[in-house]
Short mmCIF file of C-alpha atoms and ligand atoms in Angstrom, two decimals:
data_model
loop_
_atom_site.label_atom_id
_atom_site.label_comp_id
_atom_site.label_asym_id
_atom_site.label_seq_id
_atom_site.Cartn_x
_atom_site.Cartn_y
_atom_site.Cartn_z
CA MET A 1 -6.19 -23.56 16.68
CA CYS A 2 -3.03 -25.06 15.33
CA PHE A 3 -0.99 -25.32 18.76
CA ASN A 4 -2.99 -27.21 21.60
CA TYR A 5 -2.47 -29.07 24.25
CA LYS A 6 -4.26 -32.41 24.52
CA ASN A 7 -3.75 -34.53 27.70
CA ASP A 8 -1.61 -31.29 29.00
CA VAL A 9 0.77 -31.91 26.12
CA LEU A 10 1.42 -29.59 23.50
CA PHE A 11 0.80 -30.23 19.86
CA ALA A 12 0.90 -28.42 16.73
CA GLU A 13 -2.28 -29.49 14.85
CA ASP A 14 -2.20 -33.56 15.28
CA VAL A 15 1.71 -34.13 15.71
CA ASN A 16 2.88 -34.53 19.77
CA ILE A 17 6.09 -32.26 20.17
CA LYS A 18 7.38 -35.00 22.16
CA ASP A 19 7.76 -37.41 19.03
CA ILE A 20 9.49 -34.58 16.65
CA ALA A 21 12.08 -33.74 19.73
CA GLN A 22 12.80 -37.67 20.25
CA LYS A 23 12.76 -38.04 16.10
CA ILE A 24 15.28 -34.82 15.68
CA GLY A 25 16.55 -33.66 19.32
CA THR A 26 15.88 -29.65 20.01
CA PRO A 27 16.39 -27.03 19.28
CA PHE A 28 13.85 -26.95 16.37
CA TYR A 29 11.51 -24.86 15.02
CA CYS A 30 8.14 -26.17 13.87
CA TYR A 31 5.40 -24.59 11.19
CA SER A 32 1.97 -25.18 11.06
CA ASP A 33 0.56 -25.65 7.24
CA LYS A 34 -2.86 -25.05 8.14
CA LYS A 35 -1.94 -22.38 9.98
CA LEU A 36 0.06 -20.76 7.35
CA ASN A 37 -2.88 -21.63 5.46
CA GLY A 38 -5.03 -19.79 7.24
CA ASN A 39 -3.55 -16.84 7.24
CA TYR A 40 -2.86 -16.64 3.75
CA GLN A 41 -6.75 -16.99 2.63
CA ALA A 42 -7.19 -14.35 5.64
CA TYR A 43 -5.61 -12.02 3.26
CA LYS A 44 -6.88 -13.19 0.20
CA ASN A 45 -10.82 -13.33 1.30
CA ALA A 46 -10.66 -10.05 2.80
CA LEU A 47 -9.11 -8.27 -0.95
CA ALA A 48 -11.00 -10.56 -2.66
CA GLU A 49 -13.33 -7.39 -4.35
CA PHE A 50 -9.58 -6.35 -5.58
CA ASN A 51 -7.40 -7.65 -8.52
CA ASN A 52 -4.84 -8.49 -6.37
CA THR A 53 -1.40 -10.50 -5.75
CA ILE A 54 -0.69 -11.07 -2.24
CA CYS A 55 3.57 -11.08 -2.71
CA TYR A 56 4.39 -12.94 0.66
CA SER A 57 7.92 -11.41 2.12
CA VAL A 58 10.36 -13.87 1.86
CA LYS A 59 12.72 -11.88 4.47
CA ALA A 60 9.89 -13.12 7.28
CA ASN A 61 10.73 -16.75 6.48
CA PRO A 62 12.35 -18.07 3.28
CA ASN A 63 11.79 -21.86 3.98
CA LEU A 64 12.01 -23.95 0.59
CA GLY A 65 9.01 -25.45 2.46
CA VAL A 66 7.10 -22.42 3.08
CA LEU A 67 7.69 -21.32 0.51
CA SER A 68 6.34 -24.15 -1.58
CA ALA A 69 3.66 -23.74 0.59
CA LEU A 70 2.16 -20.32 -0.26
CA ALA A 71 3.69 -20.83 -3.81
CA ARG A 72 0.93 -23.21 -4.17
CA LEU A 73 -1.74 -21.35 -2.14
CA GLY A 74 -1.25 -19.01 -5.45
CA SER A 75 1.51 -16.18 -3.83
CA GLY A 76 3.93 -13.91 -5.06
CA ALA A 77 6.69 -12.73 -3.51
CA ASP A 78 8.55 -9.73 -2.35
CA VAL A 79 12.19 -10.11 -2.12
CA VAL A 80 14.69 -8.16 -1.01
CA SER A 81 18.06 -9.93 -2.79
CA ALA A 82 18.96 -12.18 -5.55
CA GLY A 83 19.06 -15.19 -3.53
CA GLU A 84 15.34 -14.77 -2.14
CA MET A 85 14.39 -14.34 -5.72
CA TYR A 86 15.88 -17.27 -6.61
CA VAL A 87 14.64 -19.52 -4.01
CA ALA A 88 11.24 -17.74 -4.16
CA LEU A 89 11.52 -19.19 -8.02
CA LYS A 90 12.88 -22.48 -6.88
CA ALA A 91 9.44 -23.29 -5.15
CA GLY A 92 7.35 -22.33 -7.94
CA ILE A 93 6.13 -19.02 -7.86
CA PRO A 94 6.54 -17.65 -10.62
CA ALA A 95 8.72 -14.26 -11.63
CA ASP A 96 5.43 -12.26 -12.93
CA LYS A 97 4.24 -12.51 -8.93
CA ILE A 98 7.83 -11.41 -7.69
CA VAL A 99 8.49 -7.89 -6.64
CA PHE A 100 11.93 -6.99 -5.90
CA SER A 101 12.16 -4.28 -2.98
CA GLY A 102 15.26 -3.17 -1.32
CA VAL A 103 17.64 0.42 -0.71
CA GLY A 104 20.78 -1.14 -2.00
CA LYS A 105 20.10 -3.38 -4.86
CA THR A 106 23.70 -4.75 -6.91
CA ARG A 107 23.78 -4.22 -10.45
CA ALA A 108 24.09 -7.74 -10.88
CA GLU A 109 20.88 -8.39 -8.60
CA LEU A 110 19.03 -5.84 -10.83
CA ARG A 111 19.96 -7.98 -13.99
CA GLU A 112 19.18 -11.01 -12.04
CA ALA A 113 15.35 -9.36 -11.55
CA ILE A 114 15.17 -7.95 -15.28
CA LYS A 115 16.20 -11.15 -16.93
CA ASN A 116 13.73 -12.92 -15.39
CA GLN A 117 11.48 -10.01 -15.90
CA ILE A 118 9.62 -9.64 -12.98
CA LEU A 119 6.48 -8.17 -11.87
CA GLN A 120 7.93 -4.71 -10.89
CA ILE A 121 11.49 -3.59 -9.13
CA ASN A 122 10.42 -0.97 -6.28
CA ALA A 123 13.39 1.41 -6.98
CA GLU A 124 14.07 3.70 -4.19
CA SER A 125 16.30 6.36 -5.54
CA ALA A 126 17.26 8.51 -8.66
CA ALA A 127 20.63 6.97 -8.47
CA GLU A 128 18.94 3.11 -8.94
CA VAL A 129 16.14 4.39 -11.55
CA GLU A 130 19.40 5.32 -13.70
CA THR A 131 21.06 2.02 -13.04
CA ILE A 132 18.08 0.42 -13.73
CA ASN A 133 17.50 1.97 -17.47
CA ARG A 134 21.19 0.72 -18.12
CA THR A 135 20.90 -2.15 -17.25
CA ALA A 136 17.87 -2.87 -19.13
CA LEU A 137 19.15 -1.32 -21.96
CA GLU A 138 22.17 -3.06 -21.77
CA LEU A 139 20.37 -6.52 -22.10
CA GLY A 140 17.97 -5.50 -24.80
CA LEU A 141 14.99 -5.56 -22.30
CA LYS A 142 12.96 -2.65 -20.41
CA ALA A 143 12.20 -3.44 -16.76
CA ASN A 144 8.64 -2.92 -15.08
CA VAL A 145 9.93 0.06 -12.11
CA ALA A 146 7.71 1.00 -9.50
CA LEU A 147 8.25 4.06 -7.76
CA ARG A 148 8.86 3.67 -3.44
CA VAL A 149 8.03 6.28 -2.04
CA ASN A 150 8.46 7.44 1.31
CA PRO A 151 5.08 9.25 3.44
CA ASP A 152 7.11 10.49 5.87
CA VAL A 153 4.18 8.75 8.41
CA ASP A 154 5.32 7.61 11.73
CA ALA A 155 4.06 3.58 11.91
CA ARG A 156 4.01 3.76 15.71
CA THR A 157 6.10 0.65 15.87
CA HIS A 158 9.83 -0.27 17.17
CA VAL A 159 12.49 2.37 16.18
CA LYS A 160 13.85 -0.44 14.46
CA ILE A 161 10.89 -1.74 12.28
CA THR A 162 9.89 1.63 11.32
CA THR A 163 10.35 2.81 7.51
CA GLY A 164 8.48 5.16 6.92
CA LYS A 165 9.61 8.17 7.99
CA LYS A 166 11.80 10.58 6.44
CA ASP A 167 14.55 10.31 8.19
CA ASN A 168 15.11 6.64 7.28
CA LYS A 169 16.96 5.64 4.53
CA PHE A 170 13.72 3.97 2.98
CA GLY A 171 11.78 5.14 -0.39
CA VAL A 172 12.12 8.39 -2.48
CA ASN A 173 11.69 11.27 -0.63
CA TRP A 174 7.64 12.69 -1.18
CA ASP A 175 8.75 15.74 -2.16
CA GLU A 176 10.91 14.83 -5.12
CA ALA A 177 8.54 11.39 -6.25
CA LEU A 178 7.09 13.68 -9.29
CA ASN A 179 10.16 14.17 -10.43
CA LEU A 180 11.35 11.26 -10.92
CA TYR A 181 8.46 9.53 -11.95
CA ARG A 182 8.50 12.01 -14.65
CA ALA A 183 12.25 11.63 -15.25
CA ALA A 184 11.98 7.35 -15.44
CA SER A 185 8.87 7.63 -17.73
CA LYS A 186 11.42 9.14 -20.26
CA MET A 187 13.83 6.15 -20.22
CA GLU A 188 13.53 4.16 -22.65
CA GLY A 189 14.45 0.67 -20.76
CA ILE A 190 12.21 1.32 -18.03
CA ARG A 191 8.32 0.97 -18.16
CA ILE A 192 6.66 2.55 -15.16
CA CYS A 193 4.09 0.37 -13.67
CA GLY A 194 3.38 1.31 -10.23
CA ILE A 195 3.99 2.55 -7.00
CA ALA A 196 4.90 1.50 -3.77
CA VAL A 197 4.93 1.96 0.08
CA HIS A 198 5.96 0.06 2.94
CA ILE A 199 6.16 1.56 5.75
CA GLY A 200 7.03 -0.46 9.11
CA SER A 201 6.38 -3.81 10.39
CA GLN A 202 4.10 -5.05 13.53
CA LEU A 203 1.66 -1.97 12.92
CA LEU A 204 -1.08 -2.57 15.25
CA ASP A 205 -3.36 0.90 14.59
CA LEU A 206 -4.73 0.67 11.02
CA GLU A 207 -4.49 5.39 11.14
CA PRO A 208 -0.81 5.10 9.53
CA PHE A 209 -1.94 3.06 6.97
CA ARG A 210 -4.52 5.07 6.25
CA PHE A 211 -2.50 7.78 6.38
CA ALA A 212 -0.09 6.87 3.86
CA PHE A 213 -2.24 4.97 1.87
CA THR A 214 -4.53 8.77 0.96
CA LYS A 215 -0.71 10.16 0.21
CA ILE A 216 -0.65 7.26 -2.53
CA ALA A 217 -3.71 7.72 -4.46
CA GLN A 218 -3.08 11.68 -4.13
CA MET A 219 -0.19 10.51 -6.03
CA VAL A 220 -1.89 8.30 -8.51
CA CYS A 221 -4.26 11.00 -9.47
CA ALA A 222 -1.06 13.66 -10.06
CA LEU A 223 0.83 11.36 -12.34
CA GLU A 224 -2.15 10.21 -14.49
CA SER A 225 -3.24 13.85 -14.64
CA GLU A 226 0.57 14.04 -16.36
CA GLY A 227 0.20 10.92 -18.52
CA ILE A 228 1.72 8.78 -16.42
CA THR A 229 0.04 5.47 -16.04
CA ILE A 230 0.12 3.27 -12.76
CA LYS A 231 -0.74 -0.12 -13.04
CA ASN A 232 0.00 -1.62 -10.01
CA ILE A 233 -0.36 -0.06 -5.89
CA ASP A 234 1.96 -1.62 -3.64
CA LEU A 235 1.19 -1.32 -0.28
CA GLY A 236 3.62 -2.86 1.67
CA GLY A 237 3.46 -5.47 4.29
CA GLY A 238 3.62 -4.89 8.06
CA LEU A 239 0.49 -6.12 9.99
CA GLY A 240 1.02 -6.86 13.08
CA ILE A 241 0.40 -10.20 15.52
CA ASN A 242 -0.06 -10.68 19.12
CA TYR A 243 2.58 -11.97 20.65
CA ASN A 244 1.72 -10.86 23.83
CA VAL A 245 -1.55 -8.84 25.11
CA GLU A 246 -1.58 -6.69 21.22
CA LEU A 247 -4.63 -6.82 18.85
CA PRO A 248 -3.68 -6.41 15.51
CA PRO A 249 -6.27 -5.43 13.22
CA THR A 250 -7.99 -8.12 10.64
CA CYS A 251 -7.20 -8.03 7.70
CA ALA A 252 -10.53 -7.41 7.10
CA ALA A 253 -10.26 -4.11 9.54
CA TYR A 254 -7.34 -3.83 6.59
CA ALA A 255 -8.68 -3.92 3.46
CA ARG A 256 -11.57 -1.54 4.54
CA VAL A 257 -8.86 1.09 4.92
CA VAL A 258 -7.72 -0.23 1.41
CA GLN A 259 -11.46 0.32 -0.25
CA GLU A 260 -11.56 3.56 1.63
CA THR A 261 -8.43 5.09 0.27
CA LEU A 262 -8.08 3.79 -2.71
CA GLY A 263 -11.53 1.48 -3.76
CA LYS A 264 -12.49 4.17 -6.32
CA LEU A 265 -9.49 4.34 -8.45
CA ASN A 266 -9.68 0.69 -9.46
CA LYS A 267 -6.15 -0.50 -9.40
CA HIS A 268 -4.00 -4.08 -9.17
CA ILE A 269 -3.50 -3.85 -5.35
CA ILE A 270 -0.17 -5.68 -3.90
CA ILE A 271 0.35 -6.46 -0.71
CA GLU A 272 3.44 -7.35 0.88
CA PRO A 273 2.91 -8.95 4.47
CA GLY A 274 5.37 -11.46 6.21
CA ARG A 275 5.10 -11.67 9.90
CA SER A 276 1.22 -12.16 9.83
CA VAL A 277 1.54 -15.21 7.86
CA VAL A 278 3.81 -16.79 8.91
CA GLY A 279 5.08 -14.81 12.42
CA ASN A 280 1.97 -17.65 14.47
CA ALA A 281 2.34 -20.12 12.28
CA GLY A 282 5.74 -20.58 13.79
CA ILE A 283 7.41 -22.37 17.45
CA LEU A 284 11.01 -22.99 18.47
CA VAL A 285 10.98 -25.68 20.59
CA SER A 286 13.64 -26.28 22.67
CA GLU A 287 15.09 -28.25 25.93
CA VAL A 288 15.92 -26.84 29.70
CA ILE A 289 19.59 -27.72 30.43
CA TYR A 290 20.14 -26.66 33.55
CA THR A 291 18.54 -24.49 36.09
CA LYS A 292 20.09 -22.46 38.33
CA ASN A 293 19.44 -20.00 41.62
CA MET A 294 21.28 -16.87 41.91
CA GLY A 295 20.70 -15.42 45.51
CA GLU A 296 16.91 -14.74 44.78
CA LYS A 297 16.86 -14.87 40.87
CA LYS A 298 15.74 -17.99 39.27
CA PHE A 299 17.25 -19.09 35.51
CA ILE A 300 16.60 -21.65 33.02
CA ILE A 301 18.78 -22.22 30.66
CA ILE A 302 17.85 -23.41 27.18
CA ASP A 303 19.19 -24.86 24.51
CA ALA A 304 18.07 -22.32 21.85
CA GLY A 305 20.39 -18.91 22.07
CA MET A 306 19.79 -15.53 21.00
CA ASN A 307 21.49 -16.80 17.79
CA ASP A 308 18.33 -18.97 16.99
CA LEU A 309 15.84 -16.64 17.54
CA ILE A 310 17.50 -12.80 17.72
CA ARG A 311 14.23 -11.07 18.35
CA PRO A 312 14.08 -10.47 21.93
CA ALA A 313 17.99 -9.39 22.02
CA MET A 314 17.49 -7.16 18.86
CA TYR A 315 13.90 -5.34 19.54
CA ASP A 316 12.95 -6.12 22.80
CA ALA A 317 10.43 -8.50 21.60
CA TRP A 318 8.25 -10.87 24.15
CA HIS A 319 7.40 -13.85 23.17
CA THR A 320 5.07 -16.20 25.29
CA ILE A 321 6.88 -19.36 26.36
CA MET A 322 4.91 -22.64 27.10
CA PRO A 323 5.73 -25.94 28.90
CA VAL A 324 5.80 -28.61 25.77
CA ASN A 325 4.26 -30.91 29.66
CA LYS A 326 2.02 -29.04 30.94
CA LYS A 327 2.08 -29.75 35.03
CA ARG A 328 -0.32 -27.97 36.97
CA VAL A 329 1.41 -26.73 39.92
CA ALA A 330 2.40 -23.30 40.70
CA PRO A 331 4.50 -20.93 38.80
CA VAL A 332 7.52 -19.60 39.41
CA ILE A 333 9.17 -16.02 38.30
CA ALA A 334 12.38 -16.85 36.66
CA ASP A 335 14.69 -15.52 33.77
CA ILE A 336 14.37 -18.02 30.68
CA VAL A 337 18.22 -17.40 28.98
CA GLY A 338 19.92 -19.27 26.24
CA PRO A 339 23.94 -20.06 26.14
CA ILE A 340 25.35 -18.00 23.88
CA CYS A 341 28.19 -15.65 25.86
CA GLU A 342 25.93 -12.83 25.93
CA SER A 343 24.00 -10.81 28.34
CA SER A 344 21.77 -9.89 26.02
CA ASP A 345 21.33 -13.56 25.33
CA VAL A 346 17.69 -13.80 27.31
CA PHE A 347 14.44 -14.84 25.77
CA ALA A 348 12.08 -13.41 28.74
CA LYS A 349 13.35 -11.57 31.70
CA ASP A 350 11.07 -11.92 35.49
CA ARG A 351 9.06 -14.50 33.38
CA ILE A 352 5.87 -16.19 35.14
CA ILE A 353 5.85 -19.83 34.76
CA GLU A 354 5.72 -23.76 35.42
CA PRO A 355 8.80 -24.71 37.36
CA LEU A 356 10.85 -26.46 34.62
CA ALA A 357 12.87 -28.93 35.21
CA GLN A 358 16.41 -30.20 33.33
CA GLY A 359 15.31 -32.34 30.23
CA ASP A 360 11.88 -30.21 29.97
CA LEU A 361 10.32 -29.26 26.71
CA VAL A 362 9.44 -25.35 26.46
CA ALA A 363 7.79 -23.92 22.84
CA VAL A 364 8.80 -20.26 21.95
CA MET A 365 5.67 -19.37 20.27
CA SER A 366 5.48 -16.96 17.76
CA ALA A 367 8.40 -17.25 16.48
CA GLY A 368 7.43 -18.19 12.88
CA ALA A 369 8.77 -14.67 11.61
CA TYR A 370 12.43 -13.16 11.62
CA GLY A 371 13.15 -16.14 13.91
CA ALA A 372 15.08 -18.92 11.40
CA SER A 373 15.58 -16.17 8.92
CA MET A 374 17.37 -14.25 10.67
CA SER A 375 19.87 -17.06 12.70
CA SER A 376 22.86 -17.11 12.56
CA ILE A 377 26.11 -19.38 13.30
CA TYR A 378 26.97 -17.03 16.28
CA ASN A 379 29.17 -19.67 19.06
CA PHE A 380 29.84 -21.78 16.30
CA ARG A 381 25.86 -23.37 16.63
CA PRO A 382 24.59 -24.95 13.99
CA LEU A 383 21.53 -23.96 12.66
CA VAL A 384 18.59 -25.75 13.75
CA PRO A 385 16.35 -27.66 11.68
CA GLU A 386 12.91 -26.72 10.43
CA VAL A 387 10.04 -28.98 10.29
CA MET A 388 6.31 -28.41 8.54
CA VAL A 389 3.67 -30.07 10.13
CA ARG A 390 0.51 -31.12 8.32
CA GLY A 391 -2.37 -33.08 10.54
CA ARG A 392 -0.67 -36.01 11.78
CA GLU A 393 2.64 -35.40 9.79
CA PHE A 394 5.35 -33.82 9.90
CA PHE A 395 8.11 -33.51 7.57
CA VAL A 396 11.11 -31.85 7.79
CA VAL A 397 12.28 -29.04 5.65
CA ARG A 398 15.43 -27.95 6.88
CA GLU A 399 18.17 -30.15 8.37
CA ARG A 400 20.72 -29.61 11.05
CA ILE A 401 23.53 -27.98 9.57
CA ASN A 402 26.27 -30.70 10.60
CA TYR A 403 29.84 -29.60 11.67
CA GLU A 404 31.40 -30.34 8.31
CA ASN A 405 29.28 -28.62 6.16
CA MET A 406 29.62 -25.34 8.62
CA LEU A 407 33.07 -26.00 7.67
CA ARG A 408 33.07 -26.57 4.03
CA GLU A 409 33.36 -23.34 2.48
CA HIS A 410 37.10 -22.37 5.40
CA HIS A 411 40.33 -23.05 4.15
CA VAL A 412 43.55 -23.08 5.76
CA PRO A 413 46.00 -20.82 3.97
CA SER A 414 48.50 -22.67 2.23
CA TRP A 415 51.43 -21.06 3.85
CA LEU A 416 50.69 -22.76 6.99
C1 PLP B 1 10.55 -6.59 5.76
C2 PLP B 1 9.05 -5.64 4.65
C3 PLP B 1 7.99 -6.51 4.37
C4 PLP B 1 7.26 -7.32 5.26
O1 PLP B 1 6.94 -6.77 6.31
P1 PLP B 1 6.10 -7.17 7.66
O2 PLP B 1 5.78 -6.53 8.63
O3 PLP B 1 6.92 -8.77 8.25
O4 PLP B 1 4.77 -8.31 6.69
C5 PLP B 1 7.57 -5.72 3.19
N1 PLP B 1 8.03 -5.11 2.35
C6 PLP B 1 9.14 -4.67 2.50
C7 PLP B 1 10.03 -3.66 1.54
C8 PLP B 1 9.60 -4.92 3.84
O5 PLP B 1 11.11 -4.79 3.59
#
């Protein structure tokens, strides 16, 4: 384990969390390089029998340090904007390992992707396919295109992160996919190279994957019987992680499902994991500002807010919260809340936790994915720093943003 107590003090690998807090203040995100490595390697080992590319989903955590560490391991990237493509390339991820997903890619973004000759653009509609074709022809290039199909499967996860049902906005309708492939295969600016699917996030059950991959296998056979060759099968991301009591499937079990459903086709397998690579490799460290009692109820007010980690407010997510200094005394029941002026700024309700006092540090666990990447400056609070730990070393991979920089793009109208 990479976040562990030593003499009742929480460490990230071999670095005392209190030492980081003392140096850079709170709140901050802290990532373990070792955990990141381990999570990536688990996928790599599980998929060893396939020709494969792991395209880490950048939106889970686009920090340049995190991406650079993954680039060093050989990871590709799944990007959903030109901004993510930019940072992935900056981190040293080669264009031919980048896939571009998303329902609303703009023409400017597509132009970037085509110019960079990325591995694959996962198109999600007929209108997008036509736009890709036109853009490629303008550039005198061919675009590598896959269709992201919607297999109409219930991923059995939170409604806000379900993406593979036919009433979601994502992908090409199953019944229309074949026709769109036929049309696209005749377009001069398009090189059909694959098929893609992504059915949701935080999946704890392999059956929706099995269902979707089985349908993909059938689609690939149908396409190839018409002479449309599929080189890459992109299975998306979505494998869940443990936040509380969940038991997510292992990478090996996931790979068995890939083998059973798609193994015979002998294709290049792409996967786009995000959460399962960075989620449990990161924590959010925060300091208790105040405690207060309101009648029977206890509140612990910490200096991190929903602007720093929105998952509890947005997805009703559970995050384990650990005291950085274990006191070994009887626990209390309290709400752990942030300072933001919103009632939804609650990290934990009625949580059983050791009593905490002003100045104590807490760690919000499994905050590496969709934490910093979804943070905002709501309440004009600076984005918090991010730190990477490796063994005994730590490194600030993003500084705390200061007020001056926060105001840099603001301008008072000239008429004032
Ligand atoms: C968000 C997303 C992913 C990553 O999902 P995780 O649940 O973080 O693994 C992969 N592919 C696409 C297209 C996505 O939108």
